[in-house]
CSV table of C-alpha atoms and ligand atoms in Angstrom, one decimal:
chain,number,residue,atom,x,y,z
A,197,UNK,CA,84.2,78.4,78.6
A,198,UNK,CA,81.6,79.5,81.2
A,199,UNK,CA,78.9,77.0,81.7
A,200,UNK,CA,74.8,78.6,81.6
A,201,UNK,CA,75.1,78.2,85.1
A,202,UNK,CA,78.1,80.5,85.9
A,203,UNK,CA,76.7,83.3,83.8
A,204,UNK,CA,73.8,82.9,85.8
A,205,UNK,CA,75.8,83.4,89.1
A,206,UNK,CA,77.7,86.1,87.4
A,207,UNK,CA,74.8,88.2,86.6
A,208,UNK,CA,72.5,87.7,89.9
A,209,UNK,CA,76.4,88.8,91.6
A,210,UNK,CA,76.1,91.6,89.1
A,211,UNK,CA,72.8,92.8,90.2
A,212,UNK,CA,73.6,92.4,93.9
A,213,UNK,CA,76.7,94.2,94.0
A,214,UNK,CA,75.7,96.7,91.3
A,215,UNK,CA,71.7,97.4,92.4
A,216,UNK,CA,70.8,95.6,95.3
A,217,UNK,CA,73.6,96.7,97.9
A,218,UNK,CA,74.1,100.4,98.3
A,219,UNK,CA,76.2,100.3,101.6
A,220,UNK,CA,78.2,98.0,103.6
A,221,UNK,CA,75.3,98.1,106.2
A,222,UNK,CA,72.5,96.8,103.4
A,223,UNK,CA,74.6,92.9,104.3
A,224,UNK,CA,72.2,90.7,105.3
A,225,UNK,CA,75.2,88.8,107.1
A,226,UNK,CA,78.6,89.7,108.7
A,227,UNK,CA,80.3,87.6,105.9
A,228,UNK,CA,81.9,90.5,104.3
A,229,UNK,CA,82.5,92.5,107.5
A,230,UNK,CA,86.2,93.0,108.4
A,231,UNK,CA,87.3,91.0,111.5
A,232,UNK,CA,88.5,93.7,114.7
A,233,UNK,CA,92.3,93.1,114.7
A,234,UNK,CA,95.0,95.6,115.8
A,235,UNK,CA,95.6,97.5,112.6
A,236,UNK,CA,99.2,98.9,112.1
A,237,UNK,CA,99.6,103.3,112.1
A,238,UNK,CA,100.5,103.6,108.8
A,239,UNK,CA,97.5,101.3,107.1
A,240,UNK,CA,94.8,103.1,109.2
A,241,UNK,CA,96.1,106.3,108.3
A,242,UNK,CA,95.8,105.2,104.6
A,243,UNK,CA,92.0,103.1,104.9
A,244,UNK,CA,91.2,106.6,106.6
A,245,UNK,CA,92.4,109.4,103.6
A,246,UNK,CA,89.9,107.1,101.3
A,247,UNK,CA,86.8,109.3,100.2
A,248,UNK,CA,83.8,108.4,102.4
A,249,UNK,CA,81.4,107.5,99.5
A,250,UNK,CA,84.5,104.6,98.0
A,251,UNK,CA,84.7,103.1,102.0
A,252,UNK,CA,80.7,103.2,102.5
A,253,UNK,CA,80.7,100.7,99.7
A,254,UNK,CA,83.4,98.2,101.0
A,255,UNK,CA,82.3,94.7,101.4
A,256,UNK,CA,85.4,93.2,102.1
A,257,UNK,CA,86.2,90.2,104.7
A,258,UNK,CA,89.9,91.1,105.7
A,259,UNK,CA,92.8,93.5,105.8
A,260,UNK,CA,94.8,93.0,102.1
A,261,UNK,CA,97.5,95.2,103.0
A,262,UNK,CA,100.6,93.5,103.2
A,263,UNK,CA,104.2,94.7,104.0
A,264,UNK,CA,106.9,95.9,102.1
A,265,UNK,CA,105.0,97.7,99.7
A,266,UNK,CA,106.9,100.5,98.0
A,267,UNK,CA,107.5,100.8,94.2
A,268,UNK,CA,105.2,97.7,94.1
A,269,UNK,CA,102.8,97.0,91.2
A,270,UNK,CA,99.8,95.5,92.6
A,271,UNK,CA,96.8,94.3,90.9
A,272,UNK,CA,93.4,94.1,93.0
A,273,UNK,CA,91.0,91.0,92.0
A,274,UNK,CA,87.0,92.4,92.6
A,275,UNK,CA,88.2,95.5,93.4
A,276,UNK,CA,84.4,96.6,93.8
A,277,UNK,CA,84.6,100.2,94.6
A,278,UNK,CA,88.3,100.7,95.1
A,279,UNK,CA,89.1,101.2,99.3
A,280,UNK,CA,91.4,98.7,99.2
A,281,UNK,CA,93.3,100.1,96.2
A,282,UNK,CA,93.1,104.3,97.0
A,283,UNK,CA,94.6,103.0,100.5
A,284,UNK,CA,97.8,101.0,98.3
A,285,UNK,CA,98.4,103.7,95.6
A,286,UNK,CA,99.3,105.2,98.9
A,287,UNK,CA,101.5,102.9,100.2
A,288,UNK,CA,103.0,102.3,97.5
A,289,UNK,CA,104.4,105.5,96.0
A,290,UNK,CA,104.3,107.6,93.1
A,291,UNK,CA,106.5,105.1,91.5
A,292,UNK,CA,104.3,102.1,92.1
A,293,UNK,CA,101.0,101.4,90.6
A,294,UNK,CA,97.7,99.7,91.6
A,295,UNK,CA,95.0,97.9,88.6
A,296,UNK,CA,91.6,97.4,89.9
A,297,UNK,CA,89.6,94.7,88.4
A,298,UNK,CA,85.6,94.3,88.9
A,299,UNK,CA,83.0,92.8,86.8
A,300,UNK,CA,80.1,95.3,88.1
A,301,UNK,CA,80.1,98.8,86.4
A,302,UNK,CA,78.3,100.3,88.8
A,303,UNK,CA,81.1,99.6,91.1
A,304,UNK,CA,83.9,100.5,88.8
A,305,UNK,CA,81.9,103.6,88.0
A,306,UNK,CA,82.3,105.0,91.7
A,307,UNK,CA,85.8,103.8,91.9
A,308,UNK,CA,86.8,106.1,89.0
A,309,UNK,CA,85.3,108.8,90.1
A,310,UNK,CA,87.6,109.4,92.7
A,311,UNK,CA,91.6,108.9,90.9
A,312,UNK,CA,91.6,112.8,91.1
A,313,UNK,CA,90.7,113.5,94.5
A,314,UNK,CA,92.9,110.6,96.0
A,315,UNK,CA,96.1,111.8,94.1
A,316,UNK,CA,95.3,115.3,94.9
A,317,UNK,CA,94.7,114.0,98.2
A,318,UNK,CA,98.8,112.2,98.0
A,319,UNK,CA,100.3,115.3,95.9
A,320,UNK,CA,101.1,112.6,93.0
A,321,UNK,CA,101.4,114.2,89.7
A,322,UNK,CA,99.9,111.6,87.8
A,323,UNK,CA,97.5,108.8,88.9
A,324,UNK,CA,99.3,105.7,90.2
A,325,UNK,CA,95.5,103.9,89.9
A,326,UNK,CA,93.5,102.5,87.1
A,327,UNK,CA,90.3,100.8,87.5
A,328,UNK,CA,89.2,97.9,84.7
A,329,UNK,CA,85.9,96.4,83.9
A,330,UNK,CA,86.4,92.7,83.3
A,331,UNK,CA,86.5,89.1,84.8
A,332,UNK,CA,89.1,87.9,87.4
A,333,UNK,CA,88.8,84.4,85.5
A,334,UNK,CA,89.9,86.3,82.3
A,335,UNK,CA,92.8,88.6,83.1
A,336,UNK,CA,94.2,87.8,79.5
A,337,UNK,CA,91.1,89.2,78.0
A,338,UNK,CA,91.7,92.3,79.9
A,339,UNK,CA,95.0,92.9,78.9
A,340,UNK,CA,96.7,91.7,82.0
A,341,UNK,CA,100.2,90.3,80.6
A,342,UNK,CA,102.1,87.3,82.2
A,343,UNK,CA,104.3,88.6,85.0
A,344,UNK,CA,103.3,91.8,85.1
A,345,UNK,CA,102.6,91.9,89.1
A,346,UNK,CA,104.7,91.8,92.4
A,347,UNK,CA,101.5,91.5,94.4
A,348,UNK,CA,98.0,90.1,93.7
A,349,UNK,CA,95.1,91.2,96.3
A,350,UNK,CA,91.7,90.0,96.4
A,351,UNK,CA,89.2,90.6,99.2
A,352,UNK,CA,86.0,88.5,100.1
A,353,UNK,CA,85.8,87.8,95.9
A,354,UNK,CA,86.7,84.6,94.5
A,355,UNK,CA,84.2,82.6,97.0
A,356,UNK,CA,81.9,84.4,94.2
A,357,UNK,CA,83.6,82.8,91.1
A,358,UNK,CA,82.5,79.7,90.2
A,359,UNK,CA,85.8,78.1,88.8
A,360,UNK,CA,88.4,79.6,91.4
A,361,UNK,CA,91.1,77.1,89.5
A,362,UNK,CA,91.0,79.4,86.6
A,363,UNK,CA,91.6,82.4,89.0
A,364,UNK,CA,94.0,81.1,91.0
A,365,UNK,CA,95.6,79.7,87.3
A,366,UNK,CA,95.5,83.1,86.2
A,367,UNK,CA,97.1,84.7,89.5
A,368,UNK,CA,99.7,82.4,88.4
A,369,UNK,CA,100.5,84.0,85.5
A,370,UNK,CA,100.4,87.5,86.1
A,371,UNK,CA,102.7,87.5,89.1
A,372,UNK,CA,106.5,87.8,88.8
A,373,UNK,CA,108.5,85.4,90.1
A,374,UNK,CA,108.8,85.6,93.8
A,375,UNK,CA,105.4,87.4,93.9
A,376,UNK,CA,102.1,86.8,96.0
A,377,UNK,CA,98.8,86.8,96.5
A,378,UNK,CA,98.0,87.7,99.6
A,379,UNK,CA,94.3,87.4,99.8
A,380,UNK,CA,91.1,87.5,102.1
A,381,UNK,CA,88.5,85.1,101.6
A,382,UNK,CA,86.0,83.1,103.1
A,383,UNK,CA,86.1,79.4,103.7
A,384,UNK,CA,83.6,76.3,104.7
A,385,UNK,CA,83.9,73.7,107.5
A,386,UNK,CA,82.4,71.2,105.1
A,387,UNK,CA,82.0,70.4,101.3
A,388,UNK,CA,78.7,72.5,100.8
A,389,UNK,CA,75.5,70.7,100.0
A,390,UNK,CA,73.9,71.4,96.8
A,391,UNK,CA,70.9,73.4,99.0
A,392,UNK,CA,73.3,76.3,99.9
A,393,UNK,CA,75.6,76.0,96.9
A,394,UNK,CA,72.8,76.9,94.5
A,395,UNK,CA,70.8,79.9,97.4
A,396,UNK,CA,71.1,82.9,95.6
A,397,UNK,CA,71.3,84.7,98.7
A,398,UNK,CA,73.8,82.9,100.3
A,399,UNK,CA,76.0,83.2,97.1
A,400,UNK,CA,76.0,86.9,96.8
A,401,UNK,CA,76.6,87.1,101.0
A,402,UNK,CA,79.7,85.5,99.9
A,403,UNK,CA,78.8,81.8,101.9
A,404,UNK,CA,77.6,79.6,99.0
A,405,UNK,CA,80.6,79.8,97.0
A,406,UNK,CA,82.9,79.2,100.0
A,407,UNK,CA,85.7,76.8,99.1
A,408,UNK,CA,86.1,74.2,101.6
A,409,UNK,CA,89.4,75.2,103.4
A,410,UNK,CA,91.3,71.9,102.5
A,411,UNK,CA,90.8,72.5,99.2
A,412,UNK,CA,93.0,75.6,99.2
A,413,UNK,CA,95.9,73.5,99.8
A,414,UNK,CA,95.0,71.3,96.6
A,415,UNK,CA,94.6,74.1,94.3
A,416,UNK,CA,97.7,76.0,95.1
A,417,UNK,CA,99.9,72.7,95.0
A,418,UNK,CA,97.7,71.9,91.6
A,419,UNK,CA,99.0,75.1,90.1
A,420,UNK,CA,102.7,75.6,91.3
A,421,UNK,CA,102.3,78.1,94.3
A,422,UNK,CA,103.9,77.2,97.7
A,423,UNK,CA,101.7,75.8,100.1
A,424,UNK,CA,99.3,78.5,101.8
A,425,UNK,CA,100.3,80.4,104.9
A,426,UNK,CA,97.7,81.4,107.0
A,427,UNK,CA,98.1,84.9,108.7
A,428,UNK,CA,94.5,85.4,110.2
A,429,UNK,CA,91.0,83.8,110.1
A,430,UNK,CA,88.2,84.6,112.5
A,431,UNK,CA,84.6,83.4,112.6
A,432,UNK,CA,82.1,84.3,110.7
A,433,UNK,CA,78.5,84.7,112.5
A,434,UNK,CA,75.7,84.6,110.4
A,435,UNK,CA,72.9,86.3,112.6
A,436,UNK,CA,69.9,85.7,110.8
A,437,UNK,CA,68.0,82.8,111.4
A,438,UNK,CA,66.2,81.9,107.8
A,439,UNK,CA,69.7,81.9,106.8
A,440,UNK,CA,70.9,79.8,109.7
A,441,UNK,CA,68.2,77.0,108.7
A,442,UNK,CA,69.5,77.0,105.5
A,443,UNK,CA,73.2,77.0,106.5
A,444,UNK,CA,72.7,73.7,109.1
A,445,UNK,CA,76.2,72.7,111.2
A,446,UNK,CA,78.1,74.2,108.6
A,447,UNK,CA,80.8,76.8,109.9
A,448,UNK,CA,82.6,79.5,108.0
A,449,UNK,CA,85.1,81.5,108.8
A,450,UNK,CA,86.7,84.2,106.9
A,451,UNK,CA,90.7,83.9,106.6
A,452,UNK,CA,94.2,85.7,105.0
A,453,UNK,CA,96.4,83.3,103.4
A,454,UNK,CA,99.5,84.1,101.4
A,455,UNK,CA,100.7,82.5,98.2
A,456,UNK,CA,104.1,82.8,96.8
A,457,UNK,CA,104.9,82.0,93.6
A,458,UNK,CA,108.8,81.0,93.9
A,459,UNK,CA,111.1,80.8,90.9
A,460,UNK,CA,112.0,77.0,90.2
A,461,UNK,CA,115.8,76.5,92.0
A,462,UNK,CA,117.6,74.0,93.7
A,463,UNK,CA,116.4,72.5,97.6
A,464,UNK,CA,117.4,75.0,100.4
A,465,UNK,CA,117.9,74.0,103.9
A,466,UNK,CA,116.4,75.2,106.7
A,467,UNK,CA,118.7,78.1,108.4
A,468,UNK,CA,118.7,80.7,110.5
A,469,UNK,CA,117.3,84.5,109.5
A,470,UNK,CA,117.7,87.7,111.0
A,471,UNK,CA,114.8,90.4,110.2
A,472,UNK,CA,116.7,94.2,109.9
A,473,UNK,CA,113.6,96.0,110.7
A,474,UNK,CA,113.7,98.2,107.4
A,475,UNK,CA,110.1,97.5,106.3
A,476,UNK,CA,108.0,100.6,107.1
A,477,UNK,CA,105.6,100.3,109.6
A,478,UNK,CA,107.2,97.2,111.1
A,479,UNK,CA,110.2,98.3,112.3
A,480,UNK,CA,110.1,96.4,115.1
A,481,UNK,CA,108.8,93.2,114.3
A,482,UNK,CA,107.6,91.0,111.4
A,483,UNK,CA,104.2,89.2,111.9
A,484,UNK,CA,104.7,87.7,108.5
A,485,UNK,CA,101.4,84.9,109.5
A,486,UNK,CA,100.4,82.7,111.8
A,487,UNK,CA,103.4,80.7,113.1
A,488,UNK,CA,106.6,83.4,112.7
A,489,UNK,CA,106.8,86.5,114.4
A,490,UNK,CA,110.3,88.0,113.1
A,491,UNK,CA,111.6,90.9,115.3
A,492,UNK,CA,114.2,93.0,115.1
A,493,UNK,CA,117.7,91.4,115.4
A,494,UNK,CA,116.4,88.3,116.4
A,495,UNK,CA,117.7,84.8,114.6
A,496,UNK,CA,115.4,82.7,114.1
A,497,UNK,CA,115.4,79.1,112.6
A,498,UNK,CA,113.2,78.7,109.9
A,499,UNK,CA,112.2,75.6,107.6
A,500,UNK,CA,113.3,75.2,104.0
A,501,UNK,CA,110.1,76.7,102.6
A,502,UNK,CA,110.6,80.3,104.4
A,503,UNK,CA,113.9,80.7,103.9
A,504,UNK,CA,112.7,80.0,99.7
A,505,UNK,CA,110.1,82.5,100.4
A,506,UNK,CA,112.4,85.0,102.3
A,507,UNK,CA,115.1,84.3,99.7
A,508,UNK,CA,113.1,84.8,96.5
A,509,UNK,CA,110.7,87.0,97.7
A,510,UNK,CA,110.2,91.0,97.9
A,511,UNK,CA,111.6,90.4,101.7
A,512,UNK,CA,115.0,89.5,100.8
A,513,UNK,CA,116.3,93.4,101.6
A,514,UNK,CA,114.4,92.9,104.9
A,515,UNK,CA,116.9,90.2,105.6
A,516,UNK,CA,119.9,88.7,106.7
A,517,UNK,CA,119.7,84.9,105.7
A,518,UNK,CA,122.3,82.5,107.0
A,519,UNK,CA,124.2,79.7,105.2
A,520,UNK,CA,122.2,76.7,104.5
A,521,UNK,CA,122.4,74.8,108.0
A,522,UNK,CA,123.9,77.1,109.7
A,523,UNK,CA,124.1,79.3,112.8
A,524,UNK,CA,124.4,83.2,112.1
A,525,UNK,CA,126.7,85.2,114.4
A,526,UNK,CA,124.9,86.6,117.8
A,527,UNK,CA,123.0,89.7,117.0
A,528,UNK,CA,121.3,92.0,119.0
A,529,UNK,CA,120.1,91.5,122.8
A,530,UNK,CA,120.1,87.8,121.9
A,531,UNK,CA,122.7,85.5,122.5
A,532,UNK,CA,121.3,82.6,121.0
A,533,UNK,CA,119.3,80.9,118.9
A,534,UNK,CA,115.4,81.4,119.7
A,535,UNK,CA,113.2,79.6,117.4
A,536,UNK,CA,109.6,80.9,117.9
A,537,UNK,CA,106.5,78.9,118.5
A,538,UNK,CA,104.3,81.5,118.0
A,539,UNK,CA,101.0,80.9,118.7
A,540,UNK,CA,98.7,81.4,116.3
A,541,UNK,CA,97.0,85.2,116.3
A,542,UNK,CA,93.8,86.2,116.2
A,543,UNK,CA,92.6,82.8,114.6
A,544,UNK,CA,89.1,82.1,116.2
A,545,UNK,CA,89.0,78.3,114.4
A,546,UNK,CA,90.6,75.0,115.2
A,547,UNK,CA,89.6,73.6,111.9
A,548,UNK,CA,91.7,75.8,110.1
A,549,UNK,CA,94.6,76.9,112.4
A,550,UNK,CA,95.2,73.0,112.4
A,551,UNK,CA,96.5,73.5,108.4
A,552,UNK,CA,99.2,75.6,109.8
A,553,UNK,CA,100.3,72.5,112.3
A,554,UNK,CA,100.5,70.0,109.0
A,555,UNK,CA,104.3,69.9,108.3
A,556,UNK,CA,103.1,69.5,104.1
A,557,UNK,CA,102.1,73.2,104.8
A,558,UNK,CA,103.8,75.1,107.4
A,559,UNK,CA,106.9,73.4,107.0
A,560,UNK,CA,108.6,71.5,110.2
A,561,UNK,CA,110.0,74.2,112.2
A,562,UNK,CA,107.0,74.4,115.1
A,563,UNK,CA,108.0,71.8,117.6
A,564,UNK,CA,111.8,72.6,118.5
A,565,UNK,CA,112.3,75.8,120.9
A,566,UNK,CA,115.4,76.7,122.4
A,567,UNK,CA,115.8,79.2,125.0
A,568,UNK,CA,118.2,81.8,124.8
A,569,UNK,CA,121.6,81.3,126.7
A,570,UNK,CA,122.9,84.2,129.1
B,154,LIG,C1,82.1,91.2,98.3
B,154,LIG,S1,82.5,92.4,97.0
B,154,LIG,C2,84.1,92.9,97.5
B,154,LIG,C3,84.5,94.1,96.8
B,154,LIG,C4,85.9,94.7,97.3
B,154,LIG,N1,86.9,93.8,97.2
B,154,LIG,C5,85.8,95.3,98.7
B,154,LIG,O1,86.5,94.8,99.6
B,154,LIG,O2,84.9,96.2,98.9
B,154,LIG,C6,82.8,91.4,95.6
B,154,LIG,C7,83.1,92.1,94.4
B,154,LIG,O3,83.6,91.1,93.4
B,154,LIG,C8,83.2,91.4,92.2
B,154,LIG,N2,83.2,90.2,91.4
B,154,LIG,C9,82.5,89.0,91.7
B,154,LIG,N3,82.8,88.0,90.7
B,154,LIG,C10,83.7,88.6,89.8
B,154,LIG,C11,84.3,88.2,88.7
B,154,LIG,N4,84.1,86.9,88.2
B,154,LIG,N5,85.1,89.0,88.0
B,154,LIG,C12,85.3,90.3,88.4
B,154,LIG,N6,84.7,90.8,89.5
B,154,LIG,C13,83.9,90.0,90.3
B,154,LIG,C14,81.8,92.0,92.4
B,154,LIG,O4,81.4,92.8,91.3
B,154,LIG,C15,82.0,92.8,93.7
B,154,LIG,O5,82.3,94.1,93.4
């Protein structure tokens, strides 16, 4: 039940995303800006067939396009005006489908006013889209049935719920086994104060609401997902000083995790896998986060939580998975075992890349690397 207080929040978020912005440029922050990163072909291609009026509108803190997309039925959390999703019905195919969900009419309105243009746009024959009006805490009230999902996205949206447990609870539930949420959001340095908690300006710039990033951890493991893997994060600069005052020596920074939801089976081993390049637009190599960079042909050792992901996961075609503690058979150029330390890309923050060097999250594989042999 929503407490007086989050149907405050909801409707002063309601306002600002519905009334008070009218463009991605009306921020009064770079919270909800997109971080520069190198952007693969194929997903700029698709951000840049979205209808100019749907991508003026994005407010979105990250890139919530994953890989191995096709056929896959995707359901967008604070969808807002729908970039992220016109540029997914396209990656995923006529066969696949893509469910908005926003809270804001106003947004949903000019999110539906485009399904015909963008499939005209594809050459589908019938809309692979559909855009709801309802509450990410309440996909049951929307009609959203248990495992119904092979991806959940969400971009710069639950910081603005106040019970993200619910959300994440109800993420749960929709996904299939061996699904994810693969998600951009923004996180604090610090448990935040009362003072920025409750400024209504700092809520709706997507700051007040930030979960403190340890607490991810806790709620995923609360709820049965795998521990989080990080794939970017990158500061976020505030840039206005009334807001800086407010703000103090907390820092923020706005970050991509992953979150599998594996099907309960026995322990697995850490073994070696070898990525087949098959994954459109990534033929050549994997970044799948932070710590593993699979390319082509290459084995790799990876700990027992990757090889449940890769085993249970959408990327099991992508693969070549070795017996439980074993070696594969050479492959490739390389004629012997490398086992990456990648270091982590384009994350601008100690305080949260260190989550990925905690074995309870990224598993044990980062300190061994063995060169290859001629
Ligand atoms: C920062 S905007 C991001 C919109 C979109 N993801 C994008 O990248 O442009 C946040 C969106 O979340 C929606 N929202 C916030 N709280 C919500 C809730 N509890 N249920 C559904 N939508 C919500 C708002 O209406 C707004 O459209």
């Amino acid at each position: 039940v929503a407490t007086p207080r989050d149907a405050e929040i909801r409707k002063d978020v309601q306002t600002y995303y519905g009334q008070v912005l009218k463009k991605s440029a009306d921020l009064q922050t770079n919270a909800c800006v997109t971080a520069a990163r190198p952007v693969p072909q194929h997903i700029r291609e698709a951000l840049q067939n979205v209808h100019e009026e749907v991508s003026l509108r994005y407010y979105g803190c990250g890139l919530v396009i994953p890989e191995c997309l096709e056929n896959c039925w995707i359901l967008d959390l604070g969808s807002g005006s729908g970039r992220d999703c016109y540029a997914l019905s396209q990656l995923v195919g006529e066969k696949g489908h893509v469910t908005g969900i926003d809270m804001t009419e106003g947004q949903v309105e000019v999110a539906n006013k485009y399904i015909e243009y963008h499939m005209g746009k594809y050459g589908f024959q019938a809309p692979n889209v559909t855009f709801i009006r309802g509450y990410i805490e309440k996909l049951e009230e929307a009609g959203i049935k248990n495992e119904s999902y092979d991806i959940v996205i969400s971009n710069c949206v639950i910081n603005l719920v106040p019970d993200k447990q619910q959300v994440l609870q109800e993420v749960y539930r929709v996904l299939k086994h061996g699904g994810e949420l693969y998600f951009s959001d923004v996180y604090a340095s610090l448990e935040l104060p009362e003072e920025i908690r409750t400024h209504k300006v700092l809520w709706g710039e997507c700051l007040g609401g930030a979960l403190y990033w340890k607490d991810l951890s806790i709620l995923a493991k609360k709820i049965g997902f795998c521990p989080p893997r990080l794939v970017t994060a990158s500061f976020i600069t505030v840039q206005n000083k009334e807001l800086e005052n407010v703000i103090g020596d907390c820092r923020f920074v706005s970050a991509t995790f992953r979150l599998f939801k594996l099907p309960k089976t026995g322990p697995t081993q850490k073994c070696q896998v070898i990525y087949n390049g098959g994954i459109t637009g990534h033929e050549k190599e994997l970044i799948f986060d932070a710590n593993f960079t699979f390319k082509k042909d290459e084995a790799v050792e990876v700990d027992e939580e990757t090889v449940a992901i890769l085993k249970n996961s959408r990327f099991a075609q992508g693969f070549l998975i070795g017996p439980d503690g074993e070696k594969l058979p050479t492959c490739g150029a390389y004629t012997a075992l490398e086992v990456k330390v990648t270091a982590p890309r384009h994350v601008g923050s100690s305080w949260i890349r260190d989550q990925t060097h905690d074995p309870a999250v990224a598993g044990g594989c980062l300190s061994t690397r063995e060169v290859p042999k001629q």
